[in-house]
PDB file of C-alpha atoms in Angstrom:
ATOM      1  CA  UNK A 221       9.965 -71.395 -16.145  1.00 45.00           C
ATOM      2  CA  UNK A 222       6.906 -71.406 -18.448  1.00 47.00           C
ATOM      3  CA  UNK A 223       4.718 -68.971 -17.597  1.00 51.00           C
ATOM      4  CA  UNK A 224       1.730 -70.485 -19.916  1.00 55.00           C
ATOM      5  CA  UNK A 225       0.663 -73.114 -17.278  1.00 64.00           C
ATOM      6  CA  UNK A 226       0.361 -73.948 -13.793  1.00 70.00           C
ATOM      7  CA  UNK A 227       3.062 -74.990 -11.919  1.00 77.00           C
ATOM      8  CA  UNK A 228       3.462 -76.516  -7.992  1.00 77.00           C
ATOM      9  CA  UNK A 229       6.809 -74.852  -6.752  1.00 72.00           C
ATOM     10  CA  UNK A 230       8.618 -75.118  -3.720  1.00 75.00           C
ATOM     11  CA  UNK A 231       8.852 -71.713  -2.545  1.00 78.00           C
ATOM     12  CA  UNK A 232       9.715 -69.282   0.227  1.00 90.00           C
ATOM     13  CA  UNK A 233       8.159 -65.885   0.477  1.00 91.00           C
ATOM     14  CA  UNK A 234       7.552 -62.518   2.359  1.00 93.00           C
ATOM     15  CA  UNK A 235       3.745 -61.668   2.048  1.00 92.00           C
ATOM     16  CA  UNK A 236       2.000 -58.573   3.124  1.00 92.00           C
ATOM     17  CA  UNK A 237      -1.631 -56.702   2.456  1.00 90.00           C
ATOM     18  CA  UNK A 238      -2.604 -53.501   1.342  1.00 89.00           C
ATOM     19  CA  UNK A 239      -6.474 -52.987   1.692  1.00 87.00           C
ATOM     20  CA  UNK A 240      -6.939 -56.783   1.736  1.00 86.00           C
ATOM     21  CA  UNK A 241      -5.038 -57.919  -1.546  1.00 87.00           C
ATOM     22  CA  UNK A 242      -2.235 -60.283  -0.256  1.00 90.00           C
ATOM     23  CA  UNK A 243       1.258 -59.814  -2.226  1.00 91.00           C
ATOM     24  CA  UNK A 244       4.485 -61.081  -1.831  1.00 92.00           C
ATOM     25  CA  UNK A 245       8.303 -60.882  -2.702  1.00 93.00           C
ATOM     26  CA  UNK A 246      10.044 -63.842  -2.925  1.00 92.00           C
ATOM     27  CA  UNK A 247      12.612 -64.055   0.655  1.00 92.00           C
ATOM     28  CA  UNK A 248      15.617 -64.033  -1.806  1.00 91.00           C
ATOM     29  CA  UNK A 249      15.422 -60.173  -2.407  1.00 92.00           C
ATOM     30  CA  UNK A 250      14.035 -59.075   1.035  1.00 94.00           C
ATOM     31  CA  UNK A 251      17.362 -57.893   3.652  1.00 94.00           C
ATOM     32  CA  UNK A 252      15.091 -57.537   6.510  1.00 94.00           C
ATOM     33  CA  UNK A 253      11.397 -56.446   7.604  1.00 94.00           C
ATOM     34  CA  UNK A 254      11.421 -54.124  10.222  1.00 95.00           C
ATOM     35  CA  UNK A 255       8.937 -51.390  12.255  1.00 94.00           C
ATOM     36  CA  UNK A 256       8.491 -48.275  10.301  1.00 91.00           C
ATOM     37  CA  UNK A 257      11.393 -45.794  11.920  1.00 91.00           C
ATOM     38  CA  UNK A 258      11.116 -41.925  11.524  1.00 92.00           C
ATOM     39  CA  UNK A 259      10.409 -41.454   8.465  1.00 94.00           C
ATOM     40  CA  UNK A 260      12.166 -37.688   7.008  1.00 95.00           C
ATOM     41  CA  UNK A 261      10.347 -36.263   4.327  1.00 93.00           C
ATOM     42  CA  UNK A 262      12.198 -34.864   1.170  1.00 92.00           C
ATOM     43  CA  UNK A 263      11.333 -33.337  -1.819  1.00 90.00           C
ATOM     44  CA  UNK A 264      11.419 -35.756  -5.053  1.00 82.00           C
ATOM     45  CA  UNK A 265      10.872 -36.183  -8.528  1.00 79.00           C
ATOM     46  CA  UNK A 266       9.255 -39.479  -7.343  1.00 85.00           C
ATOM     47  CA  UNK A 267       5.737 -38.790  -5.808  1.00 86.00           C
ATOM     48  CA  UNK A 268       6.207 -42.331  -4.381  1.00 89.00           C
ATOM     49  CA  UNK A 269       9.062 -41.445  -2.401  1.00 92.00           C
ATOM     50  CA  UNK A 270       7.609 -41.361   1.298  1.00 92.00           C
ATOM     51  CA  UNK A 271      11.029 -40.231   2.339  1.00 94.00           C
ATOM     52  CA  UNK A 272      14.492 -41.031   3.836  1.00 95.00           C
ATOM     53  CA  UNK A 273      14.724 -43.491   7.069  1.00 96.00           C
ATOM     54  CA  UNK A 274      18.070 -44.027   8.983  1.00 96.00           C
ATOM     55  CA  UNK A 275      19.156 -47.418   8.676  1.00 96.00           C
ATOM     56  CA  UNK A 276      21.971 -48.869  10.932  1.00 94.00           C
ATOM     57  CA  UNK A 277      23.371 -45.439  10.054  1.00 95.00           C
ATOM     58  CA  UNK A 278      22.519 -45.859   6.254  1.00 95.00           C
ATOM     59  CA  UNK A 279      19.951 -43.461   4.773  1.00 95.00           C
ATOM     60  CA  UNK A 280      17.572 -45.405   2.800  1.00 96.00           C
ATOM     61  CA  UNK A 281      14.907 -44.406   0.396  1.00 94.00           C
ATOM     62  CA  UNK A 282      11.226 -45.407   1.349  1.00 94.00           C
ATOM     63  CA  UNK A 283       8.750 -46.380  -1.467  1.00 94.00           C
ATOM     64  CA  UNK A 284       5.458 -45.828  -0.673  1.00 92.00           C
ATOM     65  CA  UNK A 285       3.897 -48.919  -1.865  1.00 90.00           C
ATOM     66  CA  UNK A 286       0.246 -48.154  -0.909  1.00 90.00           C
ATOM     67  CA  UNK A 287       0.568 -44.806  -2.209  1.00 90.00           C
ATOM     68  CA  UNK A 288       1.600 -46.399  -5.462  1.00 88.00           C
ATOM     69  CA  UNK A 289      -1.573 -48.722  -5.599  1.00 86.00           C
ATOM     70  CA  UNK A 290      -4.287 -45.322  -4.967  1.00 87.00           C
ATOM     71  CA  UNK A 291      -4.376 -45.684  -1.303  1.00 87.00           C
ATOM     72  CA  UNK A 292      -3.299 -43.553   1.320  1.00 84.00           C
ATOM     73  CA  UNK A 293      -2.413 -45.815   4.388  1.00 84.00           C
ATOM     74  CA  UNK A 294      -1.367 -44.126   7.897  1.00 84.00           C
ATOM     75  CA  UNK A 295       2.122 -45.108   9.264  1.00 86.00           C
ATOM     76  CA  UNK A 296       1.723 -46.168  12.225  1.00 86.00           C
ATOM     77  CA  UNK A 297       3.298 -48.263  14.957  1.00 85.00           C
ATOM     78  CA  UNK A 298       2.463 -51.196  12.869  1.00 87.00           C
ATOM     79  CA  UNK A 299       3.400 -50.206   9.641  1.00 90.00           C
ATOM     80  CA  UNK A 300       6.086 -52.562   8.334  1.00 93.00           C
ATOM     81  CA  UNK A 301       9.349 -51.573   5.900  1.00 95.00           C
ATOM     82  CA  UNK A 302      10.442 -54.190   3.927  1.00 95.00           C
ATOM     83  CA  UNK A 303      14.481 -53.242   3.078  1.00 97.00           C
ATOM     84  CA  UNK A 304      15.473 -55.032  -0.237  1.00 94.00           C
ATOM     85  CA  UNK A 305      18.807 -54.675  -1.849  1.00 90.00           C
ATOM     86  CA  UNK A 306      19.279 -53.118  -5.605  1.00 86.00           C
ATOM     87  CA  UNK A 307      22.566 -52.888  -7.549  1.00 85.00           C
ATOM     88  CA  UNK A 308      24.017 -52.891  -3.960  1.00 86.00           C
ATOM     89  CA  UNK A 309      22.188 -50.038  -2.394  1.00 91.00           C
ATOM     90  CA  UNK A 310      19.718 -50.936   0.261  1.00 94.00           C
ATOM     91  CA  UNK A 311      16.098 -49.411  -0.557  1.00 95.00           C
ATOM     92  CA  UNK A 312      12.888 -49.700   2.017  1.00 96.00           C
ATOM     93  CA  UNK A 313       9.230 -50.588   1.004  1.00 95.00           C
ATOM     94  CA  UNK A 314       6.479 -49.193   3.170  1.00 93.00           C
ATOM     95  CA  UNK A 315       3.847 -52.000   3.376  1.00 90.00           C
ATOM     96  CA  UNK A 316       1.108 -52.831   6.192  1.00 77.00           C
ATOM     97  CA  UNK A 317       0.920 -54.409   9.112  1.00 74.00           C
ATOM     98  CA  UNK A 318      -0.656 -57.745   8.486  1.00 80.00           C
ATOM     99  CA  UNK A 319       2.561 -59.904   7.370  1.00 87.00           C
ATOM    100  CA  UNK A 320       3.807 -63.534   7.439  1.00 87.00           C
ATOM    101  CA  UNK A 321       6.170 -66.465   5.971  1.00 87.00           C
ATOM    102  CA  UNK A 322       5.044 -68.342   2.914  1.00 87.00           C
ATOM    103  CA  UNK A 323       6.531 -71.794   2.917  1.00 83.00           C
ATOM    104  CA  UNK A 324       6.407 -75.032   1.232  1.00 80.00           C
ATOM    105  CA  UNK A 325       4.667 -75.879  -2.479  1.00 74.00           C
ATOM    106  CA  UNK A 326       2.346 -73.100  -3.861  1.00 78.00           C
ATOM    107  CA  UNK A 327       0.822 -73.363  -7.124  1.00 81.00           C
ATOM    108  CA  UNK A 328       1.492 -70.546  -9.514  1.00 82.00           C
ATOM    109  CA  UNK A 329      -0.175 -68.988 -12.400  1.00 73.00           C
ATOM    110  CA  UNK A 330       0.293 -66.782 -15.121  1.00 70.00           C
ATOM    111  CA  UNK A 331      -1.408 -63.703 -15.241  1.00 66.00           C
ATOM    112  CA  UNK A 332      -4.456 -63.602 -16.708  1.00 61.00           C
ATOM    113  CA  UNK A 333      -5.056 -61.799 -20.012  1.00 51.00           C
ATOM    114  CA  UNK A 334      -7.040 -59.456 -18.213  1.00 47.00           C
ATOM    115  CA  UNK A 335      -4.903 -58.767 -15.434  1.00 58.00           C
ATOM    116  CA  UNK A 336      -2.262 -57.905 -18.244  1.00 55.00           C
ATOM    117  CA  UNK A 337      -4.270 -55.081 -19.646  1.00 53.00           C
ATOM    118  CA  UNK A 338      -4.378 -53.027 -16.450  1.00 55.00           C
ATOM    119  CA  UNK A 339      -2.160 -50.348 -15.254  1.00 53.00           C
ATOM    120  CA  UNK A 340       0.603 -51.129 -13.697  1.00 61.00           C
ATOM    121  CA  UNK A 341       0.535 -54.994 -14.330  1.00 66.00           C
ATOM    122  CA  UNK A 342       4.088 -54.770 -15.150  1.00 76.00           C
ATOM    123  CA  UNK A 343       4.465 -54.743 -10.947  1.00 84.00           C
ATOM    124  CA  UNK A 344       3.296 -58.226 -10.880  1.00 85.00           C
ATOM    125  CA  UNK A 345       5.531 -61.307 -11.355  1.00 84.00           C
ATOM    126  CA  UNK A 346       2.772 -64.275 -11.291  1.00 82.00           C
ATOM    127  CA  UNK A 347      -0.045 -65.287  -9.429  1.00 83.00           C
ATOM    128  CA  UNK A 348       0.396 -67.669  -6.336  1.00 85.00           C
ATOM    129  CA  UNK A 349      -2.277 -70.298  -4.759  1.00 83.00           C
ATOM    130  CA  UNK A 350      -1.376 -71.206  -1.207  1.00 81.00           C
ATOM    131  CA  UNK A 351      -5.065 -73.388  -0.984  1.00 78.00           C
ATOM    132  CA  UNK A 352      -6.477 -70.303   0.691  1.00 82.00           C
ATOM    133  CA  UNK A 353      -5.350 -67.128  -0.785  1.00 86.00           C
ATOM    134  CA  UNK A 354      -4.577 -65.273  -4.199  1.00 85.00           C
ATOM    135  CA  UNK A 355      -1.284 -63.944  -3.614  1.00 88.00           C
ATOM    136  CA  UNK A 356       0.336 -61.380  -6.054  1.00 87.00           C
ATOM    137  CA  UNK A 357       4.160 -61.278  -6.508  1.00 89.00           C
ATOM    138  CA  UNK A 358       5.967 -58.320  -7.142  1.00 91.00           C
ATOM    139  CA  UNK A 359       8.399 -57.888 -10.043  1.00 89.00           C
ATOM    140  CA  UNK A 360      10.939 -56.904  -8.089  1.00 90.00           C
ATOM    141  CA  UNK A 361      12.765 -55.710 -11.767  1.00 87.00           C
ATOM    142  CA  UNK A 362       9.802 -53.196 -12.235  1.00 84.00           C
ATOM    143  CA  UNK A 363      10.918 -49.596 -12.786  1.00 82.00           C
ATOM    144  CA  UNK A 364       9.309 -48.519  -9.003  1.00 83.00           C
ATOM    145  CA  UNK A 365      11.700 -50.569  -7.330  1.00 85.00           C
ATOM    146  CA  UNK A 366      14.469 -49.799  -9.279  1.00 81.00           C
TER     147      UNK A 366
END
């Protein structure tokens, strides 16, 4: 795809908020969404590691994608993990509570030169339009996922 223009896609994606900015991962990478489980705390070289969670008996690493972004979010009993597959292990990404489907066209962007020059705008795929909200996807191929 060329990333210099605007494009109307026909998409299907996963969107979530932390502290009012909507993201999103595109459905194709997402296993399941479920409540936030007990969440067992371990050490790590990772300061975004929230922890462990039991999975259908697999243990599962949690990101901590608030934590990532400068914001400390409670879990709570509607805190959301979204569990993604990488390189066939299953991983979990803490997120909030206010969730939902995007379907149908969406415009896309590129990200603006400005956008580029900030930390961590590697984390960011594009820029999607749904007519009412700026939606940021993830780069599910950034290092924090990985």
């Amino acid at each position: 795809m060329d990333k210099t223009v605007s494009q109307i896609l026909q998409i299907e994606h996963f969107s979530f908020h932390i502290q009012n900015q909507p993201y999103c991962i595109p459905l194709e990478h997402i296993h399941e969404v479920i409540p936030a489980p007990y969440i067992t705390k371990i050490p790590s070289h990772n300061e975004f590691v929230k922890g462990i969670i039991n999975y259908r008996g697999i243990i599962v690493e949690l990101l901590d994608f608030p934590l990532f972004l400068g914001f400390d979010e409670p879990v709570n009993s509607f805190t959301k993990i979204i569990i993604y597959k990488k390189e066939n292990l299953l991983k979990g990404i803490l997120i909030g509570k206010k969730v939902r489907i995007l379907r149908g066209l969406i415009q896309t962007f590129p990200l603006p030169i400005l956008f580029k020059n900030m930390p961590n705008s590697l984390l960011i795929q594009q820029v999607l339009w749904d007519e009412h909200t700026l939606f940021y996807e993830l780069n599910m191929n950034h290092h924090l996922f990985s």
